[in-house]
mmCIF file of C-alpha atoms in Angstrom:
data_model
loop_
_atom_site.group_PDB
_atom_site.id
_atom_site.type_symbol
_atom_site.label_atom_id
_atom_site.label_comp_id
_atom_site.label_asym_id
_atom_site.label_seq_id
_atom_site.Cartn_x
_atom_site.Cartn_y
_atom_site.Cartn_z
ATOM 1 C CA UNK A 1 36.206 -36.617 12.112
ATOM 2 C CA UNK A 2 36.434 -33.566 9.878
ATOM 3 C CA UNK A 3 33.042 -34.173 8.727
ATOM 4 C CA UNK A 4 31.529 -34.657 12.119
ATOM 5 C CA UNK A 5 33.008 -31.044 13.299
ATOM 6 C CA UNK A 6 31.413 -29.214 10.186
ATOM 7 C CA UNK A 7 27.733 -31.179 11.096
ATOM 8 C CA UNK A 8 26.437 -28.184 13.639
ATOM 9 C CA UNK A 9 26.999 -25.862 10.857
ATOM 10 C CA UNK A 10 24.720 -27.037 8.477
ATOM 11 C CA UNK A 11 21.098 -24.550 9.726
ATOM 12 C CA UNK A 12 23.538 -21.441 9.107
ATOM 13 C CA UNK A 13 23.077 -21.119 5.126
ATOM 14 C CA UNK A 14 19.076 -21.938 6.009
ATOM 15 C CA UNK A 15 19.320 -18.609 8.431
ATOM 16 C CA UNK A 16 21.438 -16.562 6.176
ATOM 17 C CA UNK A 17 18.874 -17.693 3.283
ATOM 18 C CA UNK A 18 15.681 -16.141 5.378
ATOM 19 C CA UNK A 19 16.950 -13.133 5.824
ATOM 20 C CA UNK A 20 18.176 -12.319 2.689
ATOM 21 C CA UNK A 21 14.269 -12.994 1.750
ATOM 22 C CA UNK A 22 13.051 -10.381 3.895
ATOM 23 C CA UNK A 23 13.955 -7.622 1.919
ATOM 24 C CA UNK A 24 12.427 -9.437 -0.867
ATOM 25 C CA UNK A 25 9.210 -10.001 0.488
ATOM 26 C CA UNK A 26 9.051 -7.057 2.126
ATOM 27 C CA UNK A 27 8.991 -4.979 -1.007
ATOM 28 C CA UNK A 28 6.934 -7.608 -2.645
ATOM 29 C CA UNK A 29 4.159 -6.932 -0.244
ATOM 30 C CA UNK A 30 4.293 -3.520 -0.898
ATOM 31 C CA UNK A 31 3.899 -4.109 -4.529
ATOM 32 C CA UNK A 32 1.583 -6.067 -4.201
ATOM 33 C CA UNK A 33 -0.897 -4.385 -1.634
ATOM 34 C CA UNK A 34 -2.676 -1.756 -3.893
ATOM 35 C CA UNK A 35 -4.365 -4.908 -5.443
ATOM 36 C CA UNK A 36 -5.355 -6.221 -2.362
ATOM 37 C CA UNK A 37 -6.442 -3.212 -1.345
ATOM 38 C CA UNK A 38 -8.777 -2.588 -4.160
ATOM 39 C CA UNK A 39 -10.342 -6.514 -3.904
ATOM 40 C CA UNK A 40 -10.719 -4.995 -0.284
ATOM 41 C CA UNK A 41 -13.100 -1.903 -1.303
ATOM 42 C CA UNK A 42 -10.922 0.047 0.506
ATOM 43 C CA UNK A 43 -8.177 1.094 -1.329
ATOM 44 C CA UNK A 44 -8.077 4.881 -0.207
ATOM 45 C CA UNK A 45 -7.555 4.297 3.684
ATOM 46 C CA UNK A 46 -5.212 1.878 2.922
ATOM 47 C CA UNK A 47 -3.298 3.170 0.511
ATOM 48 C CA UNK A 48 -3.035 5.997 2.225
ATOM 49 C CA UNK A 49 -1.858 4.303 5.616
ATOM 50 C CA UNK A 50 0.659 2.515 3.682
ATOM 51 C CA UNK A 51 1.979 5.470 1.845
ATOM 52 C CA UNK A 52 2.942 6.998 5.077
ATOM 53 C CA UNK A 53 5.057 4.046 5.915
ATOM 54 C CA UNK A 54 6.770 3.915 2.926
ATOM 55 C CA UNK A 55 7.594 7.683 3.614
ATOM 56 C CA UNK A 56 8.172 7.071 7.421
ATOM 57 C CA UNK A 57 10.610 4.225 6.347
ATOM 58 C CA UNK A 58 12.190 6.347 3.999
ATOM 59 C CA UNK A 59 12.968 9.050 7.026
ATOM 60 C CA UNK A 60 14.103 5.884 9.357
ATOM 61 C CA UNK A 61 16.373 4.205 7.336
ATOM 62 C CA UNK A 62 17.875 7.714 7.226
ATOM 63 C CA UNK A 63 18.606 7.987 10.444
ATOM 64 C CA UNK A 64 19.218 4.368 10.929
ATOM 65 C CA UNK A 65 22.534 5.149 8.145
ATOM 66 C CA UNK A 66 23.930 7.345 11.280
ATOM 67 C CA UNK A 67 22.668 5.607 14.247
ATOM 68 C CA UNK A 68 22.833 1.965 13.436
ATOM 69 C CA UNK A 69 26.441 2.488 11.213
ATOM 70 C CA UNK A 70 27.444 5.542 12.845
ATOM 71 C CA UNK A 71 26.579 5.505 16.426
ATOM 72 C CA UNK A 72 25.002 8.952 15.981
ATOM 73 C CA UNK A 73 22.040 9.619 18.145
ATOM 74 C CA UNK A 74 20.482 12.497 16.132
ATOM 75 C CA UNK A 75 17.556 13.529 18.218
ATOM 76 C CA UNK A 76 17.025 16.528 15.775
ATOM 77 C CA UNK A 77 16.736 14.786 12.372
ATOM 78 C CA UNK A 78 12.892 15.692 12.025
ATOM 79 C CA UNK A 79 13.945 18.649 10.928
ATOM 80 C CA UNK A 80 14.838 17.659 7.517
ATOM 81 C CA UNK A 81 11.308 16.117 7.430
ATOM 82 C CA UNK A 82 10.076 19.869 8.246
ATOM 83 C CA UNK A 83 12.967 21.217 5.549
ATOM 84 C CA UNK A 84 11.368 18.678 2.678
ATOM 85 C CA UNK A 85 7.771 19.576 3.327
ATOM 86 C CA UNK A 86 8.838 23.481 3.923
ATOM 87 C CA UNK A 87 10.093 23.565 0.500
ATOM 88 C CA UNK A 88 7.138 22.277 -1.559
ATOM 89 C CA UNK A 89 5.248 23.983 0.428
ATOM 90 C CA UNK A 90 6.758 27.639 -0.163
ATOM 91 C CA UNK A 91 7.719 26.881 -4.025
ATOM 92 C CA UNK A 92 4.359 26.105 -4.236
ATOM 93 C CA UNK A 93 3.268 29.359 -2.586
ATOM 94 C CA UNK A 94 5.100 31.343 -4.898
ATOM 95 C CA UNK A 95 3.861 29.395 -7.883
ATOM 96 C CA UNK A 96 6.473 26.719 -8.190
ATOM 97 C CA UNK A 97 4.711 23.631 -8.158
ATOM 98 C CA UNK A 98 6.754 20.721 -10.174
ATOM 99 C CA UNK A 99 8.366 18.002 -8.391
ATOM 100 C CA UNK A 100 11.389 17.975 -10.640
ATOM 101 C CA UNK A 101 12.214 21.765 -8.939
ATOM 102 C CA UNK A 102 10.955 21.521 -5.565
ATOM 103 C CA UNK A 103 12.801 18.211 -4.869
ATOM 104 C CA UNK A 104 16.289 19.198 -5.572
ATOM 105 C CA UNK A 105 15.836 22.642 -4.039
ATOM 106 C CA UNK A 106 14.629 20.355 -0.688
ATOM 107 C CA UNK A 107 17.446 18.461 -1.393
ATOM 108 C CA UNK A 108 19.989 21.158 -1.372
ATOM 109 C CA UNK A 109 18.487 22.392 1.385
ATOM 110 C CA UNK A 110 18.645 19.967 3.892
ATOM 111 C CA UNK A 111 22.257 19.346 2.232
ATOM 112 C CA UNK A 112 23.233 22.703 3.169
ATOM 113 C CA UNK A 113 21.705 22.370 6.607
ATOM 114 C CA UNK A 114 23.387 19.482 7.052
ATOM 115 C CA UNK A 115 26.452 20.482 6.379
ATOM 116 C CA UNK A 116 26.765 23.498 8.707
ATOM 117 C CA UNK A 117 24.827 21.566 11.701
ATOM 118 C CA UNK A 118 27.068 18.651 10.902
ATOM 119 C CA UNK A 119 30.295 20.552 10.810
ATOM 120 C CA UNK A 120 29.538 21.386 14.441
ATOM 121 C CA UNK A 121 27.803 18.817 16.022
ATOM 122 C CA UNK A 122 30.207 15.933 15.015
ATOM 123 C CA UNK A 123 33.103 17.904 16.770
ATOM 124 C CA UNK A 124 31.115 16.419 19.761
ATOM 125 C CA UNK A 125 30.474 12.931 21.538
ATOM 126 C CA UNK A 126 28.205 11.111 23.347
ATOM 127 C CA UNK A 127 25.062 13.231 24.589
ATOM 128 C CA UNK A 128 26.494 16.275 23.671
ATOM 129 C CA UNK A 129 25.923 15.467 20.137
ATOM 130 C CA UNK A 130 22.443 14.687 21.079
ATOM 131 C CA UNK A 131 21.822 17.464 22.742
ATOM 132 C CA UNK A 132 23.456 20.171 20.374
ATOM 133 C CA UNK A 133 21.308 17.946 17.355
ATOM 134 C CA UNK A 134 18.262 18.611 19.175
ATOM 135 C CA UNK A 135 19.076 22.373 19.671
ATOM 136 C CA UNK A 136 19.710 22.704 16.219
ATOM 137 C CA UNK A 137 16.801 20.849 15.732
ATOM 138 C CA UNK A 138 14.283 22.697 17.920
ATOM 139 C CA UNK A 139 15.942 25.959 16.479
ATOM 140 C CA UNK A 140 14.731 25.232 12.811
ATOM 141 C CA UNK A 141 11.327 24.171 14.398
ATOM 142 C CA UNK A 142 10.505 27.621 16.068
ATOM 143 C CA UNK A 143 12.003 28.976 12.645
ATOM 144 C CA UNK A 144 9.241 27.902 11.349
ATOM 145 C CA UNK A 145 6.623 28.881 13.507
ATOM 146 C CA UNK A 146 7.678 32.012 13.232
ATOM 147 C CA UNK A 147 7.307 32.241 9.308
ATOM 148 C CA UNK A 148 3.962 34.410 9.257
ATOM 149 C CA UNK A 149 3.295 34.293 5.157
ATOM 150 C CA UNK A 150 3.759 30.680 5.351
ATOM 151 C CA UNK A 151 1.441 30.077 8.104
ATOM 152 C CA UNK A 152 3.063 29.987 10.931
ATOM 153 C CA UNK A 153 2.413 27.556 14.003
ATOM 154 C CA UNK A 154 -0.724 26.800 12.034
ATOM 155 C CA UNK A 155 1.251 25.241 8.979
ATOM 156 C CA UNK A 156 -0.289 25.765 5.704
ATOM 157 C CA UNK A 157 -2.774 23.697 3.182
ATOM 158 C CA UNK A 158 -1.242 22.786 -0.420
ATOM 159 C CA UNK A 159 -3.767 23.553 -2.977
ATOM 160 C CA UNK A 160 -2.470 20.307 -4.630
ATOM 161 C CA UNK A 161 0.132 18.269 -5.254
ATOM 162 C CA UNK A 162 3.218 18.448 -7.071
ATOM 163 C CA UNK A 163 3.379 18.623 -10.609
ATOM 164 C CA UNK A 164 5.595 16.467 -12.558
ATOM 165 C CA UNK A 165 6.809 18.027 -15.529
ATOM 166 C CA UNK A 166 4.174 19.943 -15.875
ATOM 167 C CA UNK A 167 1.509 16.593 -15.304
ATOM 168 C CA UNK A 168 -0.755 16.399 -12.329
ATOM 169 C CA UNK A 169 -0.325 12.517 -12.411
ATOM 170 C CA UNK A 170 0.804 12.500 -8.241
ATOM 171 C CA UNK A 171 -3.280 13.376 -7.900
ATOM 172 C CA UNK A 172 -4.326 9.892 -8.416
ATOM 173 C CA UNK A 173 -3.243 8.177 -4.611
ATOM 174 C CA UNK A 174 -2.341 4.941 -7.237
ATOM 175 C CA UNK A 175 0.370 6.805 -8.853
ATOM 176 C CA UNK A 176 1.873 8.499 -5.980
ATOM 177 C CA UNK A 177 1.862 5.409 -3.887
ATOM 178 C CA UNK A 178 4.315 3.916 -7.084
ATOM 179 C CA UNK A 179 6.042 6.526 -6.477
ATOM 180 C CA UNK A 180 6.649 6.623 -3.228
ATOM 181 C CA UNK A 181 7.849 2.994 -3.055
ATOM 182 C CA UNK A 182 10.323 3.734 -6.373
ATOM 183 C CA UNK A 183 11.341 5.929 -3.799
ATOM 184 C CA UNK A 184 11.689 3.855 -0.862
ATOM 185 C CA UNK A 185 13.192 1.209 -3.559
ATOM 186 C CA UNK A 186 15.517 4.163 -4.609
ATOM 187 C CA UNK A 187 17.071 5.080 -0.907
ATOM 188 C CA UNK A 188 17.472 1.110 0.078
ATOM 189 C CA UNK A 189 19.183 0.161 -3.082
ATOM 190 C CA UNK A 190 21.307 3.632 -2.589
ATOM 191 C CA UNK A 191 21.855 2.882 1.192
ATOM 192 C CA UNK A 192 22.227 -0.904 0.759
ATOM 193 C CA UNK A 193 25.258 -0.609 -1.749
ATOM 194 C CA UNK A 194 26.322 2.506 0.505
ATOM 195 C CA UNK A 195 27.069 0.753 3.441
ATOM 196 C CA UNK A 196 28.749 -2.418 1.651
ATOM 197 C CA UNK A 197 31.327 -0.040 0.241
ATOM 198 C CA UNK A 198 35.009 1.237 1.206
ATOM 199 C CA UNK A 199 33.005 4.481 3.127
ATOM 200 C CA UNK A 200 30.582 2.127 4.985
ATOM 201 C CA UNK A 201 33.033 -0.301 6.382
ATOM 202 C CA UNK A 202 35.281 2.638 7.188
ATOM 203 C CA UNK A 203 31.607 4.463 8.774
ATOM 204 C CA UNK A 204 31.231 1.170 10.871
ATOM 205 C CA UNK A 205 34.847 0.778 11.929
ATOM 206 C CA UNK A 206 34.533 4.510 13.523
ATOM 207 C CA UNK A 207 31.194 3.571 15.136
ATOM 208 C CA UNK A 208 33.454 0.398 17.032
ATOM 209 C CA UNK A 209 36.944 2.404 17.441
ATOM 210 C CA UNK A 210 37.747 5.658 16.496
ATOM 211 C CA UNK A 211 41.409 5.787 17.422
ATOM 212 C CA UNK A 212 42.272 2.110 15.556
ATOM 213 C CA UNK A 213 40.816 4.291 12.594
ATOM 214 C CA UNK A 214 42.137 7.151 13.164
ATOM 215 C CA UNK A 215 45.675 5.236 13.582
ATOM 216 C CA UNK A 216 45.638 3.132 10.269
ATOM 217 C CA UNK A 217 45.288 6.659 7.905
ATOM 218 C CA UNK A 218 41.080 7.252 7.785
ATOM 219 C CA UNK A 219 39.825 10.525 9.223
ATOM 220 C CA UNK A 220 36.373 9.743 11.317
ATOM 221 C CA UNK A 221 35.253 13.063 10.869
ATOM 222 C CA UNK A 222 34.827 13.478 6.973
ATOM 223 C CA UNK A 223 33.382 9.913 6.877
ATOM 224 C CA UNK A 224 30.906 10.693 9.457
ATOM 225 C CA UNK A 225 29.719 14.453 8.326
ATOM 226 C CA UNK A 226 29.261 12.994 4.556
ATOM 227 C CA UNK A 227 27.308 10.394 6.151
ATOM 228 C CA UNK A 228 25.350 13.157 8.110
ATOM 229 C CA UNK A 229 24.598 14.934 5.087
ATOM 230 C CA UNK A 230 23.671 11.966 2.929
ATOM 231 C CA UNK A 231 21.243 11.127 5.549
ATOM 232 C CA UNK A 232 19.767 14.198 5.646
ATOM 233 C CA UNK A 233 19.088 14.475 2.279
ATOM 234 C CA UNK A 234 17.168 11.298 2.404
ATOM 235 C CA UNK A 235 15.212 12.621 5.100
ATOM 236 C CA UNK A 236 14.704 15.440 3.370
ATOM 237 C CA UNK A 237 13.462 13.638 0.670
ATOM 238 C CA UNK A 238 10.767 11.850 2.713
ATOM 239 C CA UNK A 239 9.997 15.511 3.909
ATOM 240 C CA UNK A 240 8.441 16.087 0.191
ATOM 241 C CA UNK A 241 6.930 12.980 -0.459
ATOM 242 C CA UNK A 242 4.805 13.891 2.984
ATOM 243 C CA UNK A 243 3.819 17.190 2.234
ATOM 244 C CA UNK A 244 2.324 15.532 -0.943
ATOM 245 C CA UNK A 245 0.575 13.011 1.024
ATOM 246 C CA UNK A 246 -0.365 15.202 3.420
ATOM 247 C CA UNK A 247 -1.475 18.544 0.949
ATOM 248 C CA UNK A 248 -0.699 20.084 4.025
ATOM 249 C CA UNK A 249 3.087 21.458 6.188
ATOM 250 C CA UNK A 250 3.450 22.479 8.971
ATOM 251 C CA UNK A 251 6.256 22.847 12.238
ATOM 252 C CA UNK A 252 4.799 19.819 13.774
ATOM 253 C CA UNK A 253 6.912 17.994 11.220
ATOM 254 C CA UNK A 254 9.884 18.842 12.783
ATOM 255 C CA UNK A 255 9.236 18.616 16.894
ATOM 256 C CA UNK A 256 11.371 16.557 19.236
ATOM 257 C CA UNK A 257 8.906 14.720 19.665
ATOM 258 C CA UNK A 258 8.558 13.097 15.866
ATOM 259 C CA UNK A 259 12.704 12.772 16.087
ATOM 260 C CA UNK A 260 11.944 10.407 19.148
ATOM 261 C CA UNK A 261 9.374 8.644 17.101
ATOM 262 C CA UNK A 262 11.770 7.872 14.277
ATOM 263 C CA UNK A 263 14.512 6.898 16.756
ATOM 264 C CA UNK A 264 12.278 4.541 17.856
ATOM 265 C CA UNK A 265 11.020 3.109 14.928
ATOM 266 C CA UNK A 266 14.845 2.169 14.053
ATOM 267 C CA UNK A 267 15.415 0.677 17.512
ATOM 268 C CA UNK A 268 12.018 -1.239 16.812
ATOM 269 C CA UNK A 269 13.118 -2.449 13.841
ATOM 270 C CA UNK A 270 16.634 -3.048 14.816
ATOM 271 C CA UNK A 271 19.449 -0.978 14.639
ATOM 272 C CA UNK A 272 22.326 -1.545 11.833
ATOM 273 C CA UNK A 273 19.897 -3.103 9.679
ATOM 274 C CA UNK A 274 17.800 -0.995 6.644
ATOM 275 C CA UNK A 275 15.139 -2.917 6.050
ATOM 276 C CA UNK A 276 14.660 -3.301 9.653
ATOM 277 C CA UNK A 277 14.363 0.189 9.392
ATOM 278 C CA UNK A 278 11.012 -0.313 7.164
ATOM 279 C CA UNK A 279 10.173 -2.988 9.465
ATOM 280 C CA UNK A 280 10.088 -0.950 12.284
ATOM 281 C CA UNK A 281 8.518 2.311 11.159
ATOM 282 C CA UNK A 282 5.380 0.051 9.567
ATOM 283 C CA UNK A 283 5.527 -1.684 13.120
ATOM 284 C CA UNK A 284 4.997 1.778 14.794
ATOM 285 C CA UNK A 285 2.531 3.510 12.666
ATOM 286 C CA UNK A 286 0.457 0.487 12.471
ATOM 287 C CA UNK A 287 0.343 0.048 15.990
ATOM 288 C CA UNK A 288 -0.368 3.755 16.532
ATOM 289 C CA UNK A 289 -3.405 3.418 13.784
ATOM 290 C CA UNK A 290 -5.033 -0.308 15.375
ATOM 291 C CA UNK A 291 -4.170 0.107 19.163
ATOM 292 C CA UNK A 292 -7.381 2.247 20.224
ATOM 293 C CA UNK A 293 -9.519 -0.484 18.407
ATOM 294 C CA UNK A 294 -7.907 -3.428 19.686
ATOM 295 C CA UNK A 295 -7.803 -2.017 23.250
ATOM 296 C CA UNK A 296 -11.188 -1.467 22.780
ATOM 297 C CA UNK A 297 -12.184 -4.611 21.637
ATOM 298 C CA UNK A 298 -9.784 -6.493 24.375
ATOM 299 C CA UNK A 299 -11.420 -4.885 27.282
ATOM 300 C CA UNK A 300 -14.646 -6.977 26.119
ATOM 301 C CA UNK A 301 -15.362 -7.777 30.048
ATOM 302 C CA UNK A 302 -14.932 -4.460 31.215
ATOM 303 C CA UNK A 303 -17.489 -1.457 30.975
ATOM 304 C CA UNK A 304 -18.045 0.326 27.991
ATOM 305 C CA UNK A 305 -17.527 3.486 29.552
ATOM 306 C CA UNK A 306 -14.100 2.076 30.520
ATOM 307 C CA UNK A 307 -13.353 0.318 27.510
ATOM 308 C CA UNK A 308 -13.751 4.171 25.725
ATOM 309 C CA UNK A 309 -11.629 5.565 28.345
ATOM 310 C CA UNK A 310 -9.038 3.294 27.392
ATOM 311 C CA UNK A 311 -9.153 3.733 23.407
ATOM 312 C CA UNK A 312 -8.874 7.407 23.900
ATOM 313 C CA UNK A 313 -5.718 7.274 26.359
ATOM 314 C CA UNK A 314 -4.617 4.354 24.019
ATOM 315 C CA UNK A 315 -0.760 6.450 24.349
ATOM 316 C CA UNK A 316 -0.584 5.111 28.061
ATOM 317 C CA UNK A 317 -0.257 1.779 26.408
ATOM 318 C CA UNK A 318 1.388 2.559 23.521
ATOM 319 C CA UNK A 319 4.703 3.902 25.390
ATOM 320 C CA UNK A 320 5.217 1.069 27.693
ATOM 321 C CA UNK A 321 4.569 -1.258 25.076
ATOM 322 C CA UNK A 322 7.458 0.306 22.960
ATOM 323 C CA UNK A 323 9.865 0.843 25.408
ATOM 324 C CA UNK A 324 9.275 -3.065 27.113
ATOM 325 C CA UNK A 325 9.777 -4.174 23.034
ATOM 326 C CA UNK A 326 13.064 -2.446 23.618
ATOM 327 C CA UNK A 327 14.261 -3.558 26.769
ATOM 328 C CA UNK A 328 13.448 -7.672 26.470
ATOM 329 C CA UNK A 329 13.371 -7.576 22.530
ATOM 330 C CA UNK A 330 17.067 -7.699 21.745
ATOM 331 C CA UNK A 331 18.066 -6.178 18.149
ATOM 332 C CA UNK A 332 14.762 -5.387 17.709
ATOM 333 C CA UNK A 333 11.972 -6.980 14.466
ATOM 334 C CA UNK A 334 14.881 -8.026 12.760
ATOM 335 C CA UNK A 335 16.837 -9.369 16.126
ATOM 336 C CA UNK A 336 14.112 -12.007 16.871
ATOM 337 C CA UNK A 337 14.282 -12.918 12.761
ATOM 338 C CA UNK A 338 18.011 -13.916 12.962
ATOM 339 C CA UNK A 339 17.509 -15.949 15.919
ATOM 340 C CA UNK A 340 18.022 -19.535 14.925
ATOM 341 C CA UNK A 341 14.542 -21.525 15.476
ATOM 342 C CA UNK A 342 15.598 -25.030 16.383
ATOM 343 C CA UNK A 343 13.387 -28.261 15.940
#
């Protein structure tokens, strides 16, 4: 009898198994895609597409540290993005151009930032904290359009990118790209053993009940502004490594709009889970890149006039598609990957 009863258990270690792959294979893919994109004759678009996900996944699993362990809507954490970029991009205005300076000054920036925004906005709940996030937010973004020398709401060009130690190595796009996914291997591996630790399970208990936390000794709101700032530094982090990709800064980094985008990308992915995280912000941008074609090429039996109309509005599509992912698509990428498949 006592083996019958453990029978329907058997598929769970099968499950478990899969997705302990996906991180694998995830980052194996990554690895392994500048060779297949140089078989491909293509190797700069795609490299360069890529890149930006690693650096957009870098910047979600950031916020996905506070809003899938915290239950912290930040709806204003582009502007460590902005902070990152802002700080190669005036170092390097004022002659400062080596990675190994302008990082840890971004950094301590968005540490400092952080900190102060942190110290306030946690002393609130619910959409209060979203709202006073995306104040603070939208206050660092007209901040920097007002920053004449560094060109203002026009942003300004980098006349390269960042030295390392003196070595202009981040010029070849097959270099950075390593280094942007030692990066992105950097902040999971960092994140990863984060969350597994005494902090993380105490982050995760406040995120369920504050008072049972509050009554067996822990103190919510020093777990949850550390977290705040350790997230921002990652984000600010990603901030750097996409002013480099970019050669180019500017306030549009740091809009409302791109903190929706990176909310979304962790609710695509799934929320709780890092490498959904990655998931999801490669699931957005690629849509965002191959939508106008494949509408295009989908509307074969309608007119071509039409069929244009509808690659260049391709958005109208794009936001309904998201937001039905997120209604019927429960837990996101990574929710449909721990569903048991049967048969």
């Amino acid at each position: 009898m006592t083996e019958l009863a453990e029978t329907p258990s058997a598929p769970a270690p099968s499950l478990t198994t899969r997705l302990e792959l996906i991180p694998i294979v995830l980052f194996a893919a990554f690895a392994a895609a500048p060779l297949l994109a140089t078989s491909s004759g293509a190797e700069g678009y795609v490299l360069s597409l890529l890149t930006r996900v690693m650096i957009f996944g870098i910047a979600a699993m950031a916020l996905d540290l506070i809003l899938g362990y915290g239950a912290l809507v930040s709806f204003g954490h582009a502007a460590f993005l902005g902070l990152g970029g802002y700080a190669v991009g005036i170092l390097a205005s004022h002659g400062i151009e080596d990675a190994l300076i302008q990082i840890p000054v971004a950094l301590a920036g968005s540490a400092v930032f952080a900190l102060a925004t942190g110290a306030i906005s946690l002393r609130t709940k619910g959409v209060y904290f979203i709202m006073i996030t995306l104040a603070f937010g939208q206050m660092l973004y007209f901040l920097a359009t007002s920053l004449a020398p560094y060109g203002g709401d026009d942003g300004m060009t980098l006349s390269s990118r960042s030295l390392v130690a003196g070595s202009g190595i981040l010029e070849n796009d097959f270099a950075f790209y390593w280094v942007c996914l030692f990066c992105l291997l950097g902040t999971y591996a960092f994140s990863r053993a984060l969350v597994a630790s005494r902090f993380g399970r105490v982050l995760r208990g406040t995120r369920e009940n504050t008072t049972r936390m509050e009554a067996v000794g822990f103190q919510p709101f020093r777990f949850q502004l550390v977290a705040y700032v350790i997230s921002g530094m990652m984000a600010g982090l990603a901030g750097c490594l996409l002013a480099n990709q970019a050669e180019f800064v500017s306030p549009a980094f740091m809009t409302w709009q791109r903190s929706g985008e990176l909310i979304f990308m962790v609710v695509l992915g799934g929320l709780g889970s890092l490498h959904g995280a990655i998931i999801g912000a490669a699931a957005f941008l690629l849509l965002e890149e191959f939508l106008p074609e494949i509408l295009h090429a989908a509307g074969f039996f309608l007119s071509e006039e039409t069929r244009s109309h509808l690659a260049e509005n391709w958005k109208m599509v794009f936001g309904p598609l998201l937001i039905l992912v997120v209604l019927f698509v429960r837990g996101g990428i990574m929710g449909l990957l721990r569903r048991p498949h049967h048969g």
